[in-house]
PDB file of C-alpha atoms in Angstrom:
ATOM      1  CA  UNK A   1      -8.388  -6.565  -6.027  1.00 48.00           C
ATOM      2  CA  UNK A   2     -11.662  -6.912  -3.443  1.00 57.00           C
ATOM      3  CA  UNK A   3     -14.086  -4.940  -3.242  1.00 64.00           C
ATOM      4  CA  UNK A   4     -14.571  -1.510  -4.453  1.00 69.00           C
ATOM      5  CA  UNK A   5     -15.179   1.423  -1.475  1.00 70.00           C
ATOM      6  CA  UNK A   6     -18.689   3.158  -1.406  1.00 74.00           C
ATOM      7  CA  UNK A   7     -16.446   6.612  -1.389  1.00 71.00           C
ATOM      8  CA  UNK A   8     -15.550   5.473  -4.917  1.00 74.00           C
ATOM      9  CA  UNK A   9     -18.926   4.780  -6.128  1.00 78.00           C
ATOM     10  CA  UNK A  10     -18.978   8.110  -8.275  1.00 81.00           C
ATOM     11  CA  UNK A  11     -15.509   6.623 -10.045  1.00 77.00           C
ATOM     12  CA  UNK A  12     -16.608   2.752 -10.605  1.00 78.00           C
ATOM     13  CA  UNK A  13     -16.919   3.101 -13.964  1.00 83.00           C
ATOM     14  CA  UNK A  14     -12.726   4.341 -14.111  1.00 79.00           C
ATOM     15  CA  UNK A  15     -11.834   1.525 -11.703  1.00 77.00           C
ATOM     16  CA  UNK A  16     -10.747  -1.652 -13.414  1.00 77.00           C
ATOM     17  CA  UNK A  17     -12.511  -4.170 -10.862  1.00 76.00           C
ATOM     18  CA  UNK A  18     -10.616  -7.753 -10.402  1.00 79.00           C
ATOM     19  CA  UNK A  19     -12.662 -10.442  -8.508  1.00 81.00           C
ATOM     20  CA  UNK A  20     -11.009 -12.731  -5.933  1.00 83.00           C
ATOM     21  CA  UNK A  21      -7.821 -14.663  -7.109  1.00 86.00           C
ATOM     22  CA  UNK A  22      -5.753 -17.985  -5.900  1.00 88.00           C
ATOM     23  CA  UNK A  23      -2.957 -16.660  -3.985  1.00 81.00           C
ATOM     24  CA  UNK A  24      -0.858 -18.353  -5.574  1.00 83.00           C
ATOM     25  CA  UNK A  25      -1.944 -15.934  -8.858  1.00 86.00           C
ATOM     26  CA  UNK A  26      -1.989 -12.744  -7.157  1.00 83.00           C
ATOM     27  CA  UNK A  27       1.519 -11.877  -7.612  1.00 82.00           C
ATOM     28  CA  UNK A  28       1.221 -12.927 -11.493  1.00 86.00           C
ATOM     29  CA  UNK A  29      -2.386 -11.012 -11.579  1.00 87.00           C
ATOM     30  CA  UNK A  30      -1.274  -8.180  -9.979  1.00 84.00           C
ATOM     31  CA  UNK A  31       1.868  -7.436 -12.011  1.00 87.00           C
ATOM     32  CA  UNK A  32      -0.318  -8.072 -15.068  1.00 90.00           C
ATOM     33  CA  UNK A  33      -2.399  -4.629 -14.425  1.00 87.00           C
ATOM     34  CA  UNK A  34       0.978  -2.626 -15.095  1.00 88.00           C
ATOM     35  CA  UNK A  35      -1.231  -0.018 -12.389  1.00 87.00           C
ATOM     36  CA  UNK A  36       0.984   2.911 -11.416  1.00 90.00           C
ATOM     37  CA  UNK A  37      -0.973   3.970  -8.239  1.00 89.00           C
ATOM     38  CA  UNK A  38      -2.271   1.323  -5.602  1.00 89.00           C
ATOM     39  CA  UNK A  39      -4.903   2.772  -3.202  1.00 87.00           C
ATOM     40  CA  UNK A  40      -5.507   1.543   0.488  1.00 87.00           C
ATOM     41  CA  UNK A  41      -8.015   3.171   2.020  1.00 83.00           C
ATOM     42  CA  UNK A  42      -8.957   1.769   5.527  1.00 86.00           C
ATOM     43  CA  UNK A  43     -11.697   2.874   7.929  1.00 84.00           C
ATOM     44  CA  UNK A  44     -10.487   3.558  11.489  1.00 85.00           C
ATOM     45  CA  UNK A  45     -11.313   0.394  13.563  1.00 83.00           C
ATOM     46  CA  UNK A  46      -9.426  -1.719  15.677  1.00 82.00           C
ATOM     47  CA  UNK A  47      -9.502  -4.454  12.982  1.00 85.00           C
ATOM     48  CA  UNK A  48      -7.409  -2.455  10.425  1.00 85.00           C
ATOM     49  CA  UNK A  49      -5.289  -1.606  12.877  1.00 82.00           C
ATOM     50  CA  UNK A  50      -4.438  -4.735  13.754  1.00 82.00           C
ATOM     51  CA  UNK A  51      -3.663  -5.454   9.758  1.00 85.00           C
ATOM     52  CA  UNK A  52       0.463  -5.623   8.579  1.00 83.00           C
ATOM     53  CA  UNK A  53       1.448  -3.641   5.983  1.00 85.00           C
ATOM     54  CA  UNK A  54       1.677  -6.471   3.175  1.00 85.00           C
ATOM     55  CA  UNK A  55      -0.333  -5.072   0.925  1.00 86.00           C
ATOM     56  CA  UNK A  56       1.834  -1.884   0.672  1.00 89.00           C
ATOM     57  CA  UNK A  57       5.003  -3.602   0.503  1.00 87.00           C
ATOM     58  CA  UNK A  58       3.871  -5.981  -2.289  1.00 86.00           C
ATOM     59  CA  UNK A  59       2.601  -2.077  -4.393  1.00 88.00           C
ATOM     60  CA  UNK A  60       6.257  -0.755  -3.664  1.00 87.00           C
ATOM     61  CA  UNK A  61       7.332  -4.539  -4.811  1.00 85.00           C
ATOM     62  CA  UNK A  62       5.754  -4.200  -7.856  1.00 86.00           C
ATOM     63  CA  UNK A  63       6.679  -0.413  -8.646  1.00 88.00           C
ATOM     64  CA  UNK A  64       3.442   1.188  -7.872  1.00 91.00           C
ATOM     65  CA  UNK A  65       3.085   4.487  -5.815  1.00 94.00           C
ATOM     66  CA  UNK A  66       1.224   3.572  -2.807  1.00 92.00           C
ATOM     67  CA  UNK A  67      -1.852   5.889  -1.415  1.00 92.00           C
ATOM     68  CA  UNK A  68      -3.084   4.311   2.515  1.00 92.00           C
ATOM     69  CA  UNK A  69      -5.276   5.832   5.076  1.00 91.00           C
ATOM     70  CA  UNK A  70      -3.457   6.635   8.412  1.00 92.00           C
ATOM     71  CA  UNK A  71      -5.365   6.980  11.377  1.00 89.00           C
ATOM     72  CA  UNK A  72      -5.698  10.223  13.810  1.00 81.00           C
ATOM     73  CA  UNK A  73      -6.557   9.147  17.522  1.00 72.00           C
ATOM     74  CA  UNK A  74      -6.028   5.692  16.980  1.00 68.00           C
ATOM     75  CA  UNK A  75      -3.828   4.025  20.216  1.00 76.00           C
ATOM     76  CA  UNK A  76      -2.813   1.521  17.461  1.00 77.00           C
ATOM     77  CA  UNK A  77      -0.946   2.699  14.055  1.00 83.00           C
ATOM     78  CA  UNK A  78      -2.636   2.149  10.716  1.00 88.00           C
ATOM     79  CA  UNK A  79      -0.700  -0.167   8.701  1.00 87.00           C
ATOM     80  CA  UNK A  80       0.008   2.255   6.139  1.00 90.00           C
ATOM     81  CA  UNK A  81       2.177   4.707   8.166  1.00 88.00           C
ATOM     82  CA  UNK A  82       5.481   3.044   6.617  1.00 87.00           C
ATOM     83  CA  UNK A  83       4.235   4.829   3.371  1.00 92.00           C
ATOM     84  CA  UNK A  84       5.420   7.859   2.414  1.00 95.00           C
ATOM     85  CA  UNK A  85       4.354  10.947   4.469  1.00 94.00           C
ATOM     86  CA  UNK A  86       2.971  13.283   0.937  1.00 95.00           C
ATOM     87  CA  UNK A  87       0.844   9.841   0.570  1.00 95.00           C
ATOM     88  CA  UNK A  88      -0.771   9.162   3.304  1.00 94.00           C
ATOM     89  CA  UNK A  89      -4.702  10.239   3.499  1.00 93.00           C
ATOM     90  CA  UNK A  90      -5.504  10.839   7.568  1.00 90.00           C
ATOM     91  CA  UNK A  91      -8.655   9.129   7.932  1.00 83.00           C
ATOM     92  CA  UNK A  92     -10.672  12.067   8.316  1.00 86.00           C
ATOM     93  CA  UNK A  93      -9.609  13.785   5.081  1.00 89.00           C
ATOM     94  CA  UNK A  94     -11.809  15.550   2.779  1.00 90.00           C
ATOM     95  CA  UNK A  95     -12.433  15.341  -1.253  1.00 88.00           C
ATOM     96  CA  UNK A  96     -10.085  18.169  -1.084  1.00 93.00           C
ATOM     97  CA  UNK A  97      -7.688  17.038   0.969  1.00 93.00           C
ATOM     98  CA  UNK A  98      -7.709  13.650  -1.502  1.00 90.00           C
ATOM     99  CA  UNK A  99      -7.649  15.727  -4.405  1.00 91.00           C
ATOM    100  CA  UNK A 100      -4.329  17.764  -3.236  1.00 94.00           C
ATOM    101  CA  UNK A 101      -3.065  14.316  -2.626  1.00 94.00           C
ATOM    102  CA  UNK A 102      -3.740  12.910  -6.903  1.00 91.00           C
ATOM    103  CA  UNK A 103      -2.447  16.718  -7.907  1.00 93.00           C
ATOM    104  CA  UNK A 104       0.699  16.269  -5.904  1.00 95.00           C
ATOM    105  CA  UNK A 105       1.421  13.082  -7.004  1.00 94.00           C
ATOM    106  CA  UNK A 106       0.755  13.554 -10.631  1.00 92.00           C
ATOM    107  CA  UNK A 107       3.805  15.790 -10.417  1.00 96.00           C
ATOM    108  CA  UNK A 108       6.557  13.724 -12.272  1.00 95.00           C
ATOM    109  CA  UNK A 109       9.157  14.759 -10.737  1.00 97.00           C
ATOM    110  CA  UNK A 110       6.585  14.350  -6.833  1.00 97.00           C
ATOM    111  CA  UNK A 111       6.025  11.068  -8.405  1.00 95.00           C
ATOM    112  CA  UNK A 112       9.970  10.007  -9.036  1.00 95.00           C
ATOM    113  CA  UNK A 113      10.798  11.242  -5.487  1.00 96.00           C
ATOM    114  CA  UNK A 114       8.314   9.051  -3.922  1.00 96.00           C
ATOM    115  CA  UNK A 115       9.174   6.044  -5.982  1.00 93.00           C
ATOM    116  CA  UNK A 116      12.716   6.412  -5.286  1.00 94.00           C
ATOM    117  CA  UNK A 117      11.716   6.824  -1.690  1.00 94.00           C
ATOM    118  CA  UNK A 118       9.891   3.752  -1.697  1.00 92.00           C
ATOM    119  CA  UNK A 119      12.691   1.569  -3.651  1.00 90.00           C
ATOM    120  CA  UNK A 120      15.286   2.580  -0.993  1.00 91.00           C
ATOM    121  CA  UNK A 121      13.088   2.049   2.159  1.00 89.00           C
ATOM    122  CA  UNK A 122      11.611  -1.555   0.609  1.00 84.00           C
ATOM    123  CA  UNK A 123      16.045  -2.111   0.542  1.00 85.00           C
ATOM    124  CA  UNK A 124      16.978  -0.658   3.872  1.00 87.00           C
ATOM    125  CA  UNK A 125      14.422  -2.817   5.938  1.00 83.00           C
ATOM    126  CA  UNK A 126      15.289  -5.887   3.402  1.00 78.00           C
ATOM    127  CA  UNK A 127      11.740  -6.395   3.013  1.00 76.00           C
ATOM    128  CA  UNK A 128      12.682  -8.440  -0.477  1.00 67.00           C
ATOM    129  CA  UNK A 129      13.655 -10.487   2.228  1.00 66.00           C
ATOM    130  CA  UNK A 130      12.190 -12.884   4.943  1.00 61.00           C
ATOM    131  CA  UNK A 131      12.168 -11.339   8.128  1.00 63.00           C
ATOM    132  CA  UNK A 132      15.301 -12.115  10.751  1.00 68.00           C
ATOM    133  CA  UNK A 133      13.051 -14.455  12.841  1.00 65.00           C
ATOM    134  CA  UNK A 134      12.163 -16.288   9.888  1.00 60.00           C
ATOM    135  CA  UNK A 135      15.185 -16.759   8.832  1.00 67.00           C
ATOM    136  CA  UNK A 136      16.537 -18.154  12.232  1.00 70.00           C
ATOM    137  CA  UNK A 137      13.685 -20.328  12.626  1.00 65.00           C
ATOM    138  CA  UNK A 138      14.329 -21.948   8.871  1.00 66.00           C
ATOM    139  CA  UNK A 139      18.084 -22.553   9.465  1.00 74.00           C
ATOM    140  CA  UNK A 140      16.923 -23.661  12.875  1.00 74.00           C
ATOM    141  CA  UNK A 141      16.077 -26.713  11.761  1.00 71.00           C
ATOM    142  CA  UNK A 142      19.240 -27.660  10.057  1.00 74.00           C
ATOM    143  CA  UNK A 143      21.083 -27.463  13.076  1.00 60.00           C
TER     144      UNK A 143
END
């Protein structure tokens, strides 16, 4: 979904591009692509780093190992640091550094570990769920 990164411009012809959707599709679109890998790279700018970390949580909701940029210097955190640690891509990493990354991960049993890791942090934090303060605020009104 979006727009496809100028670092990628030497892959666009492997990368299944999906214009803009309804949000009320994008659930249904992206569970649709049966994708096994969802990548998030960011630049380092005090935009991203004000950005949540939806878009990860919805890749482990759908089953997909997630690969995010984390920033070095930053005074903020990049929203991807809640991935796991063999995923993350610091933002100053090289093709090599990317490339150990897709090895490592193309590991079966590197891949199983990280989904597993993913399926029990997305249950610890309850992310399936709303967040506490939503919560209280919904029932709020019922009292």
């Amino acid at each position: 979904m979006g727009g496809i990164p100028y670092f990628f411009n030497e892959l666009k012809n492997k990368i299944k591009f999906i214009d803009w959707v309804e949000c009320n599709n994008y659930p249904r679109i992206v569970l649709e692509q049966n994708c096994d890998i969802s990548i998030m790279p960011l630049t380092e700018n005090e935009f991203n780093c004000s950005k949540s970390s939806l878009k990860a949580r919805e890749a482990f909701a759908s089953g997909m190992v997630c690969l995010g940029s984390v920033f070095n210097d930053s005074k903020f955190p990049s929203p991807y640091n809640e991935i796991h640690q063999s995923c993350q891509i610091k933002s100053d990493a090289s093709e090599e550094d990317i490339e150990k990354t897709f090895k490592w991960i193309k590991n079966k049993d590197n891949w199983n570990t990280v989904k597993n890791w993913q399926y029990d942090i997305f249950e610890k934090n309850q992310w399936w769920l709303e967040s506490k303060r939503h919560q209280q605020l919904i029932t709020s009104i019922f009292d």
